[in-house]
Coordinates of C-alpha atoms in Angstrom, one line a residue:
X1 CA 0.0 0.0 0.0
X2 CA 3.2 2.3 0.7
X3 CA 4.1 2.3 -3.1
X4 CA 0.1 2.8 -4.7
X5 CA 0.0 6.7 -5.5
X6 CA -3.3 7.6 -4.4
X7 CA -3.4 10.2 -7.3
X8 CA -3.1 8.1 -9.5
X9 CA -5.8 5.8 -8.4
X10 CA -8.6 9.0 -8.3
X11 CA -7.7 9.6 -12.0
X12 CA -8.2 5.7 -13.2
X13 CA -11.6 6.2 -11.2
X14 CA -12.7 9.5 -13.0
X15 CA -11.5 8.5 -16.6
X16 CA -14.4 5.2 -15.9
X17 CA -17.1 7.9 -16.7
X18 CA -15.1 8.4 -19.9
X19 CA -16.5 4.8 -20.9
X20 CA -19.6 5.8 -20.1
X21 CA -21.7 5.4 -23.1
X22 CA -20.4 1.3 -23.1
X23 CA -20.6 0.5 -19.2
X24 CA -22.8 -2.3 -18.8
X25 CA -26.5 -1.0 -18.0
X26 CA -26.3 -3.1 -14.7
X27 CA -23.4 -1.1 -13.3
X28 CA -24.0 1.9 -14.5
X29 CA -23.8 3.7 -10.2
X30 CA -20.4 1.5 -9.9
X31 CA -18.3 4.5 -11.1
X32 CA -19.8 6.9 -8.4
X33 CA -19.3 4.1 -5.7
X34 CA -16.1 3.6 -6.6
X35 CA -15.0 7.0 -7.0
X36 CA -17.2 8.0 -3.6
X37 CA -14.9 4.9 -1.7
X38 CA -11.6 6.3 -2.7
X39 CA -12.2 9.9 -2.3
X40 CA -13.1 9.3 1.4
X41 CA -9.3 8.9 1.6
X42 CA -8.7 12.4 1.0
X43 CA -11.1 14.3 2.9
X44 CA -10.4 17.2 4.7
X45 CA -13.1 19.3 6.5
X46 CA -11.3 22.6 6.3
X47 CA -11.5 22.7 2.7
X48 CA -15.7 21.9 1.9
X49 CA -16.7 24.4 -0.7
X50 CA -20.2 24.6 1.0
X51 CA -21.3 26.6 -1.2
X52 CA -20.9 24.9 -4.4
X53 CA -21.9 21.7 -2.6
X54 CA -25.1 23.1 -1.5
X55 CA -26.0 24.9 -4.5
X56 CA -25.6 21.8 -7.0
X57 CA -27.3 19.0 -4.8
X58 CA -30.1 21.0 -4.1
X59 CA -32.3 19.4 -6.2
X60 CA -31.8 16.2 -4.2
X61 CA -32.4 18.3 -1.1
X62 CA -35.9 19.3 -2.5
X63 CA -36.6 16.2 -3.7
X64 CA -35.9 15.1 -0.1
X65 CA -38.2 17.4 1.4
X66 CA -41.4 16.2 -1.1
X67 CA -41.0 13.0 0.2
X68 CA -42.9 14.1 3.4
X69 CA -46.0 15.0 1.5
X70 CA -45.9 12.3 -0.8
X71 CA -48.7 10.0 -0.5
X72 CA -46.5 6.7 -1.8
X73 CA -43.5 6.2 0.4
X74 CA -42.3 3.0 -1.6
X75 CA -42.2 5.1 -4.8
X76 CA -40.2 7.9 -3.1
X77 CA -38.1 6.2 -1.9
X78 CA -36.8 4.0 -4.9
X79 CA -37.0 7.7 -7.0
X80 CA -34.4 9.1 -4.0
X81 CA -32.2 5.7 -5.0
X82 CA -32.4 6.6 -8.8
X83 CA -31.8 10.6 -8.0
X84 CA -28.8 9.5 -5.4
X85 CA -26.1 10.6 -7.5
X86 CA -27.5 14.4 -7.2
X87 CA -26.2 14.1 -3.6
X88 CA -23.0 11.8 -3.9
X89 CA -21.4 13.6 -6.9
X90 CA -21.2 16.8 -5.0
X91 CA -19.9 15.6 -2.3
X92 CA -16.8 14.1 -3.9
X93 CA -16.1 17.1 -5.4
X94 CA -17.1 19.8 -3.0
X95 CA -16.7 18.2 -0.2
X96 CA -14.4 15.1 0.0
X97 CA -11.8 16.6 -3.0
X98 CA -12.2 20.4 -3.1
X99 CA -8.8 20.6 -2.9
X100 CA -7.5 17.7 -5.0
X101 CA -6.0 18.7 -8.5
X102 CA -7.2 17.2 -11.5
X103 CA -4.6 17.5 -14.3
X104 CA -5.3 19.3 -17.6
X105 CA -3.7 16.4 -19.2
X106 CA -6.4 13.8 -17.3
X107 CA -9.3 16.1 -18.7
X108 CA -7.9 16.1 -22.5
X109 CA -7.5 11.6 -21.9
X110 CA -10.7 12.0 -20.8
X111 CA -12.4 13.9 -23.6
X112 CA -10.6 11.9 -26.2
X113 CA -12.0 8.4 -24.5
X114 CA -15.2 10.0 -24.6
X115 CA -15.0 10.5 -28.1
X116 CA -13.9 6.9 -28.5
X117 CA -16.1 5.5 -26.3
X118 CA -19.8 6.8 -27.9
X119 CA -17.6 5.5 -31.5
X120 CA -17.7 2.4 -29.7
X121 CA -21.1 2.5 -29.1
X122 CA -22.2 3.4 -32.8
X123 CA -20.1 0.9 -34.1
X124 CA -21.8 -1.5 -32.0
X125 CA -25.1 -0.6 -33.1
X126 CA -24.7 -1.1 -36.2
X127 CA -22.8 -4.6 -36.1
X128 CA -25.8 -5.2 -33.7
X129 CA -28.9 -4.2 -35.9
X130 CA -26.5 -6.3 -39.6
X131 CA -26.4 -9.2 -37.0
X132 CA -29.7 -9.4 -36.5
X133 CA -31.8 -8.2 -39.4
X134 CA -29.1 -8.1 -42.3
X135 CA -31.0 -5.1 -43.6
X136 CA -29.6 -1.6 -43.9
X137 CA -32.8 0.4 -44.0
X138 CA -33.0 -0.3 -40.3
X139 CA -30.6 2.8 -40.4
X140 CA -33.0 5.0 -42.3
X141 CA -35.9 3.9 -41.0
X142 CA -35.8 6.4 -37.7
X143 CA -38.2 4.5 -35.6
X144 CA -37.3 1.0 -36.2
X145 CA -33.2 2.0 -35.3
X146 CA -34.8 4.2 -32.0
X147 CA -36.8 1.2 -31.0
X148 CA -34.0 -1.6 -31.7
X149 CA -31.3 0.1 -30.3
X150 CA -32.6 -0.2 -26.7
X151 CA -32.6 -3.7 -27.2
X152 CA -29.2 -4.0 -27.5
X153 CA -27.5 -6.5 -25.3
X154 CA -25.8 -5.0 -21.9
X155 CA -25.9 -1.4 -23.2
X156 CA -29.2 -0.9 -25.0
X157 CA -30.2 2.5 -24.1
X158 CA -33.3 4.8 -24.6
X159 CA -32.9 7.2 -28.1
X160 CA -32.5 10.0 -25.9
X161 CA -29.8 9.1 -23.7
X162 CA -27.7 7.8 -26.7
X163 CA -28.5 11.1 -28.4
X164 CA -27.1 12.9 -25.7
X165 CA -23.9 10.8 -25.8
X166 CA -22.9 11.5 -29.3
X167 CA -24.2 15.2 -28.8
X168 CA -21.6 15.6 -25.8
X169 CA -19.0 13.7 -28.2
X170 CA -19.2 16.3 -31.1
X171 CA -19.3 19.5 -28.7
X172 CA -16.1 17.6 -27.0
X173 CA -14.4 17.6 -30.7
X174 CA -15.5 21.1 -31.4
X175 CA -14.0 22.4 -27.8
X176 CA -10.5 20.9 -28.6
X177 CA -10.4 22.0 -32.1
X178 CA -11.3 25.2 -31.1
X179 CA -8.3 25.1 -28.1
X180 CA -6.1 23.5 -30.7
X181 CA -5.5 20.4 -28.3
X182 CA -4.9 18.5 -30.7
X183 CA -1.3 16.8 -31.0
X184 CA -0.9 16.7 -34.6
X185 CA -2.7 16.3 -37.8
X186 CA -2.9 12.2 -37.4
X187 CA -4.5 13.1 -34.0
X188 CA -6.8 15.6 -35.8
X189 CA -7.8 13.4 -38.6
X190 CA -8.9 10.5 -36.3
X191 CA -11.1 12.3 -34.4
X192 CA -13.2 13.7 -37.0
X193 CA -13.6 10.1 -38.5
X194 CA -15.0 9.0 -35.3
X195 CA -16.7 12.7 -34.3
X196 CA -18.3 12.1 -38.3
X197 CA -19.5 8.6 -37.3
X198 CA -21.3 9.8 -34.2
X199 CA -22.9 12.9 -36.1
X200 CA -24.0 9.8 -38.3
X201 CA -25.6 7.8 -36.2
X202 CA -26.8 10.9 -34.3
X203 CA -29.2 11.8 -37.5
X204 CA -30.2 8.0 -37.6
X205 CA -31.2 8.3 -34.1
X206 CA -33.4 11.4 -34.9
X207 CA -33.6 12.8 -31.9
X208 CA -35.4 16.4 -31.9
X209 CA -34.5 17.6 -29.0
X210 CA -30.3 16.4 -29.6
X211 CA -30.1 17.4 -32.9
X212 CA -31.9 21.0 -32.7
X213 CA -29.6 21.7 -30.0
X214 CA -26.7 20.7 -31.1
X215 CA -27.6 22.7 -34.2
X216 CA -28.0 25.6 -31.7
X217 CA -24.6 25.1 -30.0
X218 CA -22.8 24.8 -33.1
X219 CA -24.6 28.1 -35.3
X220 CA -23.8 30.5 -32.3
X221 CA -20.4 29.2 -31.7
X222 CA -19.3 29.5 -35.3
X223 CA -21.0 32.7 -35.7
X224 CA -19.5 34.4 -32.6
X225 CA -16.1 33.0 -33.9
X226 CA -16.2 34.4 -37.4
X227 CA -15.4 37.9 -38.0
X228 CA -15.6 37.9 -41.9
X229 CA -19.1 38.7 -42.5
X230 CA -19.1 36.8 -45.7
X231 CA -18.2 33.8 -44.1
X232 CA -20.9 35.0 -41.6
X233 CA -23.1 34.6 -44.3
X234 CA -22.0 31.5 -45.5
X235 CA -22.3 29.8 -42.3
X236 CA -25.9 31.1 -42.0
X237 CA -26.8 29.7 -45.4
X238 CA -24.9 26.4 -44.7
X239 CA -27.4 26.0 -41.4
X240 CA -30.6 26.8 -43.1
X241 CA -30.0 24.6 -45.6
X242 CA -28.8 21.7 -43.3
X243 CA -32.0 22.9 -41.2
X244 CA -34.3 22.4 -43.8
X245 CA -33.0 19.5 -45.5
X246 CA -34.0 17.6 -42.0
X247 CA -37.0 19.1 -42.0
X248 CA -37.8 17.5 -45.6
X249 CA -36.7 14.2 -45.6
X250 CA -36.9 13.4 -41.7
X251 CA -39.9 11.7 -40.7
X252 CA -39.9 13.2 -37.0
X253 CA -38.0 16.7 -37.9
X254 CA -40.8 16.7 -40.4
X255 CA -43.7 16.6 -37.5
X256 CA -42.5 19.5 -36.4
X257 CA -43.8 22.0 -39.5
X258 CA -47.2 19.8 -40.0
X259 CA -50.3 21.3 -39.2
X260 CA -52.0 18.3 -38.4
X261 CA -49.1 18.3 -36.0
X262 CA -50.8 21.2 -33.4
X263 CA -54.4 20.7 -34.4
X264 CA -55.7 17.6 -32.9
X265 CA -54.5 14.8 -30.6
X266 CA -52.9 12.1 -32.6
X267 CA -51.3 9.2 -31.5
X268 CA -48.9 8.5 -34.4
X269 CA -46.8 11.7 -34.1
X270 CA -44.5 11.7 -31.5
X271 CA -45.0 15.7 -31.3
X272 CA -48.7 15.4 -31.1
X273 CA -48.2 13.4 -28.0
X274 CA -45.9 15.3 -26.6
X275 CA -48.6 18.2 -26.5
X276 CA -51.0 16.5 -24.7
X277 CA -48.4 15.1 -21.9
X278 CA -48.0 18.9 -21.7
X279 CA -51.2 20.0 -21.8
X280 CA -51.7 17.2 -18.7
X281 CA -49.2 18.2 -16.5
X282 CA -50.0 21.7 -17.0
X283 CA -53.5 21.1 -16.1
X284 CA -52.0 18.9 -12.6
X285 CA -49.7 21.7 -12.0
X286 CA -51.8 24.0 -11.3
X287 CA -53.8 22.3 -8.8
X288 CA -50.7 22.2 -6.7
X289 CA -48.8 25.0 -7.9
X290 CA -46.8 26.1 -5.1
X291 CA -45.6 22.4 -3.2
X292 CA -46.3 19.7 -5.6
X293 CA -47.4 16.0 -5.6
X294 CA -44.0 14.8 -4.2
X295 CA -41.8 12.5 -6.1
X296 CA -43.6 9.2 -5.0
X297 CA -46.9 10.8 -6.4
X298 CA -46.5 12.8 -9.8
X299 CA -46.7 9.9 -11.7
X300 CA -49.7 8.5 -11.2
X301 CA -51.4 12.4 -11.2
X302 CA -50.6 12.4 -14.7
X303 CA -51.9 8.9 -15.7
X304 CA -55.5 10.1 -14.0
X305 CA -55.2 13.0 -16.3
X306 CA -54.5 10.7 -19.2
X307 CA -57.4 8.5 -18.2
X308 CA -59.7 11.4 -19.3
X309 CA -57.5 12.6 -22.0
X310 CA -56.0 9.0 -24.6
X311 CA -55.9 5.6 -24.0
X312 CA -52.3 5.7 -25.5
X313 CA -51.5 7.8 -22.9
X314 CA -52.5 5.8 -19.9
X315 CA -51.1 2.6 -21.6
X316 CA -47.9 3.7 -21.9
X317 CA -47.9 5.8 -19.1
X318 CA -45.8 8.5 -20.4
X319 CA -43.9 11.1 -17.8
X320 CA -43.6 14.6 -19.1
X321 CA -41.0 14.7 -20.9
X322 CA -40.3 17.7 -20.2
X323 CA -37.6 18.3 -17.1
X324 CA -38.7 21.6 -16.1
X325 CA -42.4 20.0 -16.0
X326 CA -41.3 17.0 -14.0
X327 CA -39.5 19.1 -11.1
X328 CA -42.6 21.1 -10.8
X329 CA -45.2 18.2 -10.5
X330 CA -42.8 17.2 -8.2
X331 CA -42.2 19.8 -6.1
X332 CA -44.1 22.7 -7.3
X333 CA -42.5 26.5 -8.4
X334 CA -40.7 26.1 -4.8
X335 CA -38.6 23.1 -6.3
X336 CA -38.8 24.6 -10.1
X337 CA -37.2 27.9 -8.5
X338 CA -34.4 26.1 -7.1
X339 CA -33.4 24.0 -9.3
X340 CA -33.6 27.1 -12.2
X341 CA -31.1 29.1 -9.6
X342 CA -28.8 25.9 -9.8
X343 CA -28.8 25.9 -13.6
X344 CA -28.3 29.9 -13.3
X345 CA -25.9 29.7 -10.8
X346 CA -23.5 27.0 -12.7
X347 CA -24.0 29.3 -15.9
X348 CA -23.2 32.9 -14.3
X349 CA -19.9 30.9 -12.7
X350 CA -19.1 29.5 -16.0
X351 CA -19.3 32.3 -18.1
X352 CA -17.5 34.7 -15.4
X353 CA -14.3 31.9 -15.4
X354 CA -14.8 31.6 -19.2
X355 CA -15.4 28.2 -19.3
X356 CA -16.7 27.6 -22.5
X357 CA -17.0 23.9 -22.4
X358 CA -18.9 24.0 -19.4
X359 CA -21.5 26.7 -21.2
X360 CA -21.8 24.3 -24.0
X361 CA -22.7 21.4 -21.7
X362 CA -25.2 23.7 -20.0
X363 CA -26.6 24.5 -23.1
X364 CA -26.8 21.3 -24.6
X365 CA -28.7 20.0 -21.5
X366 CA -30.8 22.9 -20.8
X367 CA -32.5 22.4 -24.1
X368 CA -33.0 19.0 -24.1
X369 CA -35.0 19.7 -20.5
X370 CA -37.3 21.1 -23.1
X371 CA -38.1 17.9 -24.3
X372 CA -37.5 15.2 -21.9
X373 CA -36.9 14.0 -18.6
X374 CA -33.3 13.6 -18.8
X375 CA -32.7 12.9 -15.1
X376 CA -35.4 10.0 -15.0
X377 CA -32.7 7.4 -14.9
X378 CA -29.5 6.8 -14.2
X379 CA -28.2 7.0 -17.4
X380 CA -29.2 10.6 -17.3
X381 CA -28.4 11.7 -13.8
X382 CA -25.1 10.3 -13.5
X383 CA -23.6 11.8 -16.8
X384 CA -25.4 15.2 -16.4
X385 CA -23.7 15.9 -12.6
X386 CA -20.6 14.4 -12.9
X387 CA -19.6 16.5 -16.1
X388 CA -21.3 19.5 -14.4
X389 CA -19.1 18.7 -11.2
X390 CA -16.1 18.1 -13.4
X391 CA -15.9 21.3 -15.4
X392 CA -17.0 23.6 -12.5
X393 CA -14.5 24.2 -10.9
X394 CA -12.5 27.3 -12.1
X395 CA -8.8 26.4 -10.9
X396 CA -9.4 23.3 -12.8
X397 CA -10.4 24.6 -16.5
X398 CA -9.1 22.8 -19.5
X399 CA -8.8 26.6 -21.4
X400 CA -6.3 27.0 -23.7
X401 CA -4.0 24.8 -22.1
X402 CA -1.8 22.5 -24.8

C-alpha cells in the first residue's frame, strides 16, 4: 500500500465515466461508488466548498423534502435511490476533493476516450442491428433504429440518452479543435472520422430535442467565432439549408412543421403526444402550484389526467418529458425555483471563469429539459452531474491549455 500513488488511483476512477456510453447497463452507479470509496481517503473538513456543494445537490435536497407530503413512500423512496447521484457527486467534489488537482492532461484523456467510447457504441449498433436483421434500411428507418437500439445487449439505451452521448461527443471535438488540443494532424484526422461517425448515427437516431440543440450550440459558436461577415453569411446559409433538408426528408423533424401536427391529438406523431403530456401536466400543476405531488406521487397524477385525455397515454404511461415540468409536478414552483437558480448559478460561474465547455454542456442539457426528462434514470443523472461537477471548478479549467 506504501508504493500505490493515491493520485493516480482517483484519475483511473474519473476516466471510468469516460466509458460511459459502453458501461454495462447493470453497473452503470459502480463508477460513483467507486470514485465515492476512494475519495473518502482524502477528505479534509477545512476545505468543503459549501457553497458549491449546496447549491448543486439542491435538487436532491428538494426532492428530499417532497417525500414528506408524498402519499407513496415505496415510490419515493426508490425515486431518492435513482436521484442519489444528485447528492453523492457533490460531495466528492465539493466536499471530499475540493482541494485535489485534476490535471489538464487527465481532462484532454478524458475527452478523447469519450470521443472513443460513444464510436464504440455506434459501431456496435450497427454490427448489432447487420447481425440481426441483415438489412440496412433499419438505419434510415428512424423509428425502427430508436426502438431496436434499446434492445441492445448490456448497453441498450433509450434514443434519448444515446443522443445525448454522441451530442456531448461532437461538442467535446469542437471544444478541442477550437483550443487547438490536438497533438498533430494524425491526432486531428482521427477524431473527425470518429466525431463524423457519431454525427452519423446521431441523425439516424433522430432525436429532436439532440439534434436542434446541437444545431444551436454549433450556429452560435461559429458565428460568434467568425469575424468575416461573408463567411458570416455562408455559415448562416450552410445551417438553413442543413435545417431544412432535416425538416424535408426526416420523418420526426418533419412533424414539427405539419399542421395536423398542433391541431388535434394524434397518436402516431410523436410531437402530437408530446402536446397533450403537456397539456396534462400543466393542467395537474396547477392544482398544486406552489408544493407539488411529491416524487412518489407525480406519476400517477398524470396517468389520471390521461385516463380522461387517450388511452395511449394511460397505456404507456408517459412522464412529461419535459424536465422543467417533472420538477414542478414534483415539487411545485418552490422546487422549479431552485433548481432554475442551480442551472443559473453554474451558468453565471461558468461564463464569469470563461469556461466555454462547461457553457456548451449547460446548453446542450438545458434544451434537451425542453423535451425530456433527462434525469429519470441513471443514465441521465449520473452523466449530467458528474460532467457539471467536473468542469465547475474554475482552478481546474481545460482553457487553452496544450
Amino acid at each position: 500500500m506504501k508504493t500505490i500513488n493515491k493520485a493516480n488511483i482517483l484519475n483511473v476512477l474519473i476516466l471510468t465515466f469516460a466509458v460511459f456510453p459502453i458501461t454495462p447497463n447493470t453497473i452503470k452507479g459502480l463508477p460513483v461508488i467507486l470514485l465515492f470509496v476512494a475519495s473518502l481517503f482524502f477528505f479534509k473538513k477545512r476545505e468543503v466548498n459549501w457553497k458549491l456543494l449546496l447549491i448543486n445537490s439542491s435538487l436532491f435536497l428538494i426532492y428530499t423534502i417532497s417525500v414528506i407530503y408524498s402519499n407513496d413512500y415505496s415510490v419515493s423512496i426508490k425515486k431518492l435511490e435513482t436521484s442519489l447521484s444528485i447528492l453523492v457527486l457533490p460531495i466528492i467534489f465539493f466536499a471530499l476533493l475540493p482541494h485535489f488537482s485534476i490535471s489538464n492532461m487527465i481532462k484532454r484523456v478524458f475527452i478523447k476516450t469519450f470521443i472513443g467510447s460513444t464510436t464504440v457504441f455506434s459501431i456496435y449498433s450497427f454490427v448489432f442491428i447487420i447481425l440481426r436483421n441483415s438489412s440496412l434500411n433499419y438505419l434510415w428507418s428512424s423509428d425502427k433504429y430508436r426502438n431496436i437500439i434499446i434492445e441492445m445487449p448490456h448497453i441498450g439505451q433509450h434514443p434519448i440518452y444515446a443522443s445525448i452521448f454522441l451530442a456531448l461527443s461532437i461538442i467535446f471535438f469542437i471544444y478541442l479543435l477550437k483550443q487547438k488540443l490536438f497533438k498533430n494532424y494524425k491526432d486531428k484526422l482521427l477524431f473527425l472520422t470518429l466525431t463524423f461517425i457519431n454525427l452519423v448515427f446521431l441523425l439516424f437516431l433522430s432525436s429532436k430535442g439532440a439534434i436542434l440543440a446541437l444545431f444551436f450550440i454549433m450556429f452560435f459558436l461559429f458565428i460568434f467565432e467568425t469575424t468575416k461577415k461573408i463567411y458570416k453569411y455562408l455559415l448562416i446559409a450552410t445551417f438553413v439549408c442543413s435545417l431544412i433538408t432535416l425538416f424535408i426528408y426526416n420523418r420526426r423533424m418533419n412533424e414539427l412543421i405539419k399542421t395536423q401536427t398542433y391541431q388535434t391529438f394524434n397518436p402516431h406523431l410523436s410531437t402530437s403526444i408530446r402536446l397533450g403530456i403537456y397539456h396534462c401536466s400543466w393542467e395537474i400543476i396547477k392544482k398544486q402550484l406552489f408544493m407539488g405531488y411529491g416524487i412518489g406521487y407525480a406519476q400517477r397524477e398524470l396517468n389520471l389526467c390521461y385516463a380522461n385525455k387517450s388511452d395511449i397515454l394511460l397505456m404507456h404511461r408517459f412522464n412529461s418529458h419535459n424536465q422543467y415540468l417533472d420538477v414542478a409536478i414534483k415539487t411545485g414552483l418552490i422546487g422549479l425555483f431552485v433548481f432554475l437558480a442551480f442551472l443559473g448559478i453554474n451558468f453565471i460561474l461558468a461564463i464569469k471563469t470563461k469556461n466555454q465547455l462547461l457553457i456548451m454542456i449547460l446548453v446542450l442539457y438545458c434544451m434537451l429539459f425542453l423535451v425530456e426528462n433527462v434525469l429519470s434514470r441513471q443514465s441521465g443523472v449520473i452523466l449530467f452531474f458528474f460532467l457539471i461537477c467536473f468542469f465547475n471548478n474554475p482552478n481546474k479549467r481545460l482553457i487553452n491549455e496544450r
